[in-house]
XYZ file of C-alpha atoms in Angstrom:
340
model
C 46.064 3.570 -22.721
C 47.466 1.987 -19.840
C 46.269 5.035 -17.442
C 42.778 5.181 -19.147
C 42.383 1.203 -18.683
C 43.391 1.768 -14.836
C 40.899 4.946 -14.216
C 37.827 2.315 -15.628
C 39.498 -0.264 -13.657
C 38.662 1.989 -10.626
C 35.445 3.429 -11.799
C 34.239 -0.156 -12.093
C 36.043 -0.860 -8.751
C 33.793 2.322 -7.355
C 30.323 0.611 -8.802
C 31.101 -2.258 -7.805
C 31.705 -1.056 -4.018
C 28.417 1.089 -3.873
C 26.865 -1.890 -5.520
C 28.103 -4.278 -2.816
C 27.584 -1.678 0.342
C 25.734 1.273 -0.830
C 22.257 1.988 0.309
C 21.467 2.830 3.948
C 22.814 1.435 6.781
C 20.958 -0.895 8.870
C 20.554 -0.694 12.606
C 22.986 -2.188 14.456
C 20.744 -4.533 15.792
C 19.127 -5.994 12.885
C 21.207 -9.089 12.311
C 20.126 -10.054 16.288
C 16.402 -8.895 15.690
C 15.826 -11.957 12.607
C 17.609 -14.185 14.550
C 15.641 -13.898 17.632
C 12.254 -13.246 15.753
C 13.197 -16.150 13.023
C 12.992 -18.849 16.374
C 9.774 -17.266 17.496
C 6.299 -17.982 16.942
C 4.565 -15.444 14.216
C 0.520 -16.424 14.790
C 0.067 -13.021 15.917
C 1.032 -11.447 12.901
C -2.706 -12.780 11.858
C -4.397 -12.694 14.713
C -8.233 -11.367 13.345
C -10.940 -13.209 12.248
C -9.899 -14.847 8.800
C -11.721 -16.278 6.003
C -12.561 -15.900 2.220
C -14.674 -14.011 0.138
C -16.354 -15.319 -3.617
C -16.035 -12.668 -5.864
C -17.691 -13.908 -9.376
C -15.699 -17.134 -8.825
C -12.320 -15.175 -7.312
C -10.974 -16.282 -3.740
C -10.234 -13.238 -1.901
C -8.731 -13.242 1.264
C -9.935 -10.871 4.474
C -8.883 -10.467 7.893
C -11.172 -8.503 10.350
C -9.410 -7.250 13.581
C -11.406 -6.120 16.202
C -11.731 -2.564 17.709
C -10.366 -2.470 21.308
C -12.512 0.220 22.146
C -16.176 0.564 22.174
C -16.496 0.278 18.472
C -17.980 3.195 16.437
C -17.980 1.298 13.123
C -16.031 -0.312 10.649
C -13.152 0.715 8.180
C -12.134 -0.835 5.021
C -8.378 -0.464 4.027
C -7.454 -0.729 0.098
C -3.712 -1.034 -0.183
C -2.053 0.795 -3.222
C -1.157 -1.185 -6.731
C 0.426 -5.112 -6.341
C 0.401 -5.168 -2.083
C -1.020 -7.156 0.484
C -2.530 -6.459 3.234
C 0.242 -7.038 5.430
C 1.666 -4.017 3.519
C -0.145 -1.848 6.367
C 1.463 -0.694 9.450
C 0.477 -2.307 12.431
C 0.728 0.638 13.977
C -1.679 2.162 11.953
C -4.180 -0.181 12.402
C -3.802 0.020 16.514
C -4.253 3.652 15.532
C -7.944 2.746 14.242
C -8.803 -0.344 16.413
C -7.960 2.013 19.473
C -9.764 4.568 18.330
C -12.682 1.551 18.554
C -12.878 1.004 15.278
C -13.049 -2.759 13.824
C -10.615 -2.855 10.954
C -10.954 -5.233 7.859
C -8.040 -5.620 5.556
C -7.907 -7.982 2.495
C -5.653 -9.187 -0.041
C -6.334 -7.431 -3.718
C -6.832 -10.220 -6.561
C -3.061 -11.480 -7.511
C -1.663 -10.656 -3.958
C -0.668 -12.215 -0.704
C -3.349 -15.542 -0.095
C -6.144 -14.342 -2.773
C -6.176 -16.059 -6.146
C -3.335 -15.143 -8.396
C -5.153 -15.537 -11.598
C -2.400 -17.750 -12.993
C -4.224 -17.686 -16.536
C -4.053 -13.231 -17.045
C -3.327 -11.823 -19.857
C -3.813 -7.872 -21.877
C -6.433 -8.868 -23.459
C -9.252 -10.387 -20.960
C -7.653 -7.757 -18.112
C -9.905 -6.888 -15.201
C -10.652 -3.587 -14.445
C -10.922 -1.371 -11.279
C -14.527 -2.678 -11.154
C -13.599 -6.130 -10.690
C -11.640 -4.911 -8.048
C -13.621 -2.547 -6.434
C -16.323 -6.028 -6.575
C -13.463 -8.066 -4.547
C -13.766 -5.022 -1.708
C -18.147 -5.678 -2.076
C -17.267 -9.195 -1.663
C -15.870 -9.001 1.646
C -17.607 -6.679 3.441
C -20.782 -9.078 2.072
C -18.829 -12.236 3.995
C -18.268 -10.025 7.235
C -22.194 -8.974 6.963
C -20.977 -5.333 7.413
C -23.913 -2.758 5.613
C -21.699 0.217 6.127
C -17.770 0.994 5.869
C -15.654 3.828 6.541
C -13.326 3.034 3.266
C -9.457 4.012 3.448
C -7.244 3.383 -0.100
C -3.929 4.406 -0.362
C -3.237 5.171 -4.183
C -4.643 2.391 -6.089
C -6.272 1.445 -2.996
C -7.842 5.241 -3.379
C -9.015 4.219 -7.307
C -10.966 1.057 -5.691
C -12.606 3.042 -3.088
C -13.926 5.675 -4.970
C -15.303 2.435 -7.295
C -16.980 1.509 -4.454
C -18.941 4.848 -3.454
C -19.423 5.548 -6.900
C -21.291 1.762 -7.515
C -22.590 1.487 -3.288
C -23.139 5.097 -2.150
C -25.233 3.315 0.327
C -22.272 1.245 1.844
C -19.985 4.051 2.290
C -19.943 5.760 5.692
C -17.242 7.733 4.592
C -13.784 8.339 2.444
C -10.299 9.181 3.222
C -7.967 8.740 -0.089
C -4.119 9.242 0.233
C -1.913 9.754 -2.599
C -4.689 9.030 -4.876
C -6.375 10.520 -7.950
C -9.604 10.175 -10.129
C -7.522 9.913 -13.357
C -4.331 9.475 -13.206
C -4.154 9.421 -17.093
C -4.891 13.180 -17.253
C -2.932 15.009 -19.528
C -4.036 18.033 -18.596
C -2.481 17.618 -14.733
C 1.334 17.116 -14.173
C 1.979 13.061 -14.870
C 4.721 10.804 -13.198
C 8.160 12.764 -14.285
C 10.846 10.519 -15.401
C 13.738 12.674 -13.358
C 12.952 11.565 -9.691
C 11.650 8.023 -10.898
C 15.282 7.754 -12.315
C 17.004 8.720 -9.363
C 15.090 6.451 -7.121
C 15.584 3.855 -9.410
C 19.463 4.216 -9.145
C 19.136 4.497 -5.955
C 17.480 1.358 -5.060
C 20.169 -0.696 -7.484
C 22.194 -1.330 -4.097
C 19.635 -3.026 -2.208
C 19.096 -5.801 -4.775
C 22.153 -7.579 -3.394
C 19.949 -8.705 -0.557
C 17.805 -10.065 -2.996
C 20.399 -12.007 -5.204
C 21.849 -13.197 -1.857
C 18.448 -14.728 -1.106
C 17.226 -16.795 2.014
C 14.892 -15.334 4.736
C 17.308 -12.754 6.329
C 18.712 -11.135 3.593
C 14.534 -10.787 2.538
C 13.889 -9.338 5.894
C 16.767 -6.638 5.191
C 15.813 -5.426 1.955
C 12.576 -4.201 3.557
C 14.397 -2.432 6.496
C 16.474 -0.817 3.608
C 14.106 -0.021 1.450
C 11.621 1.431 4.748
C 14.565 3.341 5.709
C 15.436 4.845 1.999
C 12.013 6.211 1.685
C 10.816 7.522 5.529
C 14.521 7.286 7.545
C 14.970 5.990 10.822
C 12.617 8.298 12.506
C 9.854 5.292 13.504
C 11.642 2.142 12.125
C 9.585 -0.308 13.475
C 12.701 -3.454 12.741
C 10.789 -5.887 14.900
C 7.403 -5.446 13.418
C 8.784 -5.474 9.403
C 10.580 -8.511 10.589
C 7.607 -10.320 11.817
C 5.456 -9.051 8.741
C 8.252 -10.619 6.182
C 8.981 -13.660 7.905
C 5.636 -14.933 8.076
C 4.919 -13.408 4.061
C 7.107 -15.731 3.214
C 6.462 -18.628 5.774
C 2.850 -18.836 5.920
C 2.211 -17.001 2.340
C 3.637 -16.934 -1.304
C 5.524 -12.929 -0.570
C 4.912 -10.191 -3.398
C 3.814 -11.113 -6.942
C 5.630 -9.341 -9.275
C 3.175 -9.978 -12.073
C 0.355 -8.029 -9.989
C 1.973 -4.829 -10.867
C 1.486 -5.531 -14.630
C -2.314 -6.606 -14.065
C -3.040 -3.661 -11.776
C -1.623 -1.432 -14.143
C -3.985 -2.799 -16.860
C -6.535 -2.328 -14.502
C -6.383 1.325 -13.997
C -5.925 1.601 -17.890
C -8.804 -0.353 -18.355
C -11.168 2.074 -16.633
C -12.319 5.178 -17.388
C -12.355 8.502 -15.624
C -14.352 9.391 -12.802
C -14.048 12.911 -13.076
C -18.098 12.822 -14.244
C -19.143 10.488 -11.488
C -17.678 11.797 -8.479
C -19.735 15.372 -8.071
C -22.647 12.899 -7.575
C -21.344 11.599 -4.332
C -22.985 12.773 -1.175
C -19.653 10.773 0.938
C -17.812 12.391 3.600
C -14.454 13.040 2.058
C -11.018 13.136 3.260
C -8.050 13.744 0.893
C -4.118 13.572 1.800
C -1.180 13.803 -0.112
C 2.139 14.685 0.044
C 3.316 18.256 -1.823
C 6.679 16.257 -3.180
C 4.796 13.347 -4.951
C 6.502 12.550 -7.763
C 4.573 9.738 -8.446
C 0.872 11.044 -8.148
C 1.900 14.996 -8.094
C -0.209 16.864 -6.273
C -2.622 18.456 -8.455
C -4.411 15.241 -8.858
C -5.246 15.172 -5.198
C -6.653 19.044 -5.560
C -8.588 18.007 -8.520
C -9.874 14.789 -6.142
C -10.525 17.701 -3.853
C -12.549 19.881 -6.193
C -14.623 17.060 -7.505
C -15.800 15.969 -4.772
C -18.360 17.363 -3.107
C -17.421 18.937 0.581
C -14.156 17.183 0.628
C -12.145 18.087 3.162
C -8.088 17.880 2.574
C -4.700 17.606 4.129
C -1.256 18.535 2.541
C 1.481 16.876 3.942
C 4.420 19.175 3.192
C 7.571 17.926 1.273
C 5.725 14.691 1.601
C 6.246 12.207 -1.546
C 4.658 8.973 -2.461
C 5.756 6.765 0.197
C 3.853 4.852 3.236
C 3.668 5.221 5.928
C 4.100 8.669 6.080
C 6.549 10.831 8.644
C 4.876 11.476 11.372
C 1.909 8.707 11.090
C 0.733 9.191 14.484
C -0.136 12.560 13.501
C -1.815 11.935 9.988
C -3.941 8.953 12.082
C -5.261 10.929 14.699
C -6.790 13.636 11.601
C -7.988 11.040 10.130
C -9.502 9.471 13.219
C -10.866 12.757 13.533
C -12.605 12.278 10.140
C -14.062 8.835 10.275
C -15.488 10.446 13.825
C -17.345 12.755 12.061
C -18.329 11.018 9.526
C -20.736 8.500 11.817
């Protein structure tokens, strides 16, 4: 007993450890990074026009950047289920705006500055609807007629809401790691295996959490940005800047979004009916690995859509931004060009 007592002594030891300093390792130069960018000032983390947009009596918060190019038109970004809109890249939107396109991003309903909807519940959910409403609602306050719409998994449920409801606003789609029914049970659904494993993990970086306070905030996104794409375009500084003023100048992430979004989707129904009607330009990427949203939703997006045009990003899961970014921008800069 006294040797089996001292091997779970040392297999707790061992959790403990991976607990305390597993997960990736951060750059050497992160602990200098927050405290240079912690004294500095953050206004141009927001530096677009900024306002508000009623949505049947929902606040919803926008922020249009302009292009810095001669601008071709205007593009719409719906981020995926319980982010902001500081949950985008900014190097993805210089991508666009260089490419002279004015960008618009807003906060979904229950994230970042837009009304939390303190009073949810199962029963009076919203749906995708709603939400694809919040997206009319904004492009209504920035008087644009016509968008080039980008949605990024949830974000890709709104948008198709959108063309689907206001064919007429739509200059064009481009839907990554997305689907028009993710409830199918004919098509491969989200497999328990690789959720596990990510799951497990992820259990390391929660001591930044528990430790609380701004920096050990700022490193759990590093870690978690580095667990999912590597270091290959770690972009410390900017993820700094976009978590430090989250928390100073907003309320962060809302944990209870992810249970209303949820209920959203479930509260729709399928557009696999509805989207052979469009007459949208269509632009479909996903990643072969998805675990999350396999694949053969995106070929069934593909195949119900009318002319849609696709790319497969091998070995790719369901993670954003995406290796090699700058290449997945510039195809679908190419689209949005060609979509005019």
């Amino acid at each position: 007993m006294r040797y089996v007592g001292a091997g779970v002594l040392a297999g707790l030891g061992a959790v403990a450890a991976w607990l305390l300093r597993g997960g990736p390792r951060l750059p050497p130069d992160t602990d200098a990074i927050i405290e240079r960018l912690s004294q500095s000032d953050l206004s141009h983390v927001v530096a677009g026009e900024t306002g508000y947009a009623d949505s049947s009596g929902v606040r919803i918060w926008y922020e249009a950047i302009p292009a810095r190019a001669p601008e071709k038109g205007v593009v719409l970004l719906n981020i995926s289920m319980a982010g902001n809109s500081l949950f985008w890249p900014p190097s993805f939107i210089r991508g666009l705006t260089g490419a002279g396109y004015r960008v618009i991003r807003y906060d979904q309903r229950g994230t970042g500055a837009s009304d939390w909807l303190e009073d949810w519940d199962r029963k009076h959910a919203y749906s995708l609807l709603d939400m694809s409403a919040d997206a009319i609602a904004v492009l209504d306050a920035t008087q644009v007629d016509r968008a080039h719409l980008i949605g990024l998994s949830l974000g890709g449920f709104v948008a198709q809401e959108i063309a689907i409801a206001h064919p007429d606003k739509v200059a064009s789609m481009t839907l990554m790691s997305s689907a028009a029914d993710p409830t199918d049970a004919s098509l491969p659904g989200l497999r328990s295996g690789p959720l596990l494993r990510s799951a497990l993990a992820g259990l390391p970086l929660l001591r930044y959490r528990l430790m609380g306070g701004e920096k050990n905030l700022v490193k759990e996104v590093i870690a978690k940005t580095i667990s999912g794409n590597g270091y290959e375009g770690l972009h410390a500084e900017e993820l700094t800047e976009l978590v430090l003023y989250d928390l100073r100048y907003r309320r962060g992430i809302n944990l209870r979004a992810i249970l209303q979004h949820q209920a959203a989707v479930a509260a729709t129904r399928s557009r696999y009916e509805l989207l052979p009607n469009l007459r949208v330009p269509a632009l479909v990427v996903h990643g072969t690995a998805d675990t999350f949203i396999p694949v053969e939703h995106a070929e069934k997006l593909v195949e119900l859509i009318p002319g849609a045009q696709y790319l497969w990003l091998e070995g790719v899961g369901h993670q954003f931004p995406y290796p090699d970014m700058t290449a997945v921008t510039r195809e679908i800069v190419s689209h949005l060009d060609h979509s005019a």
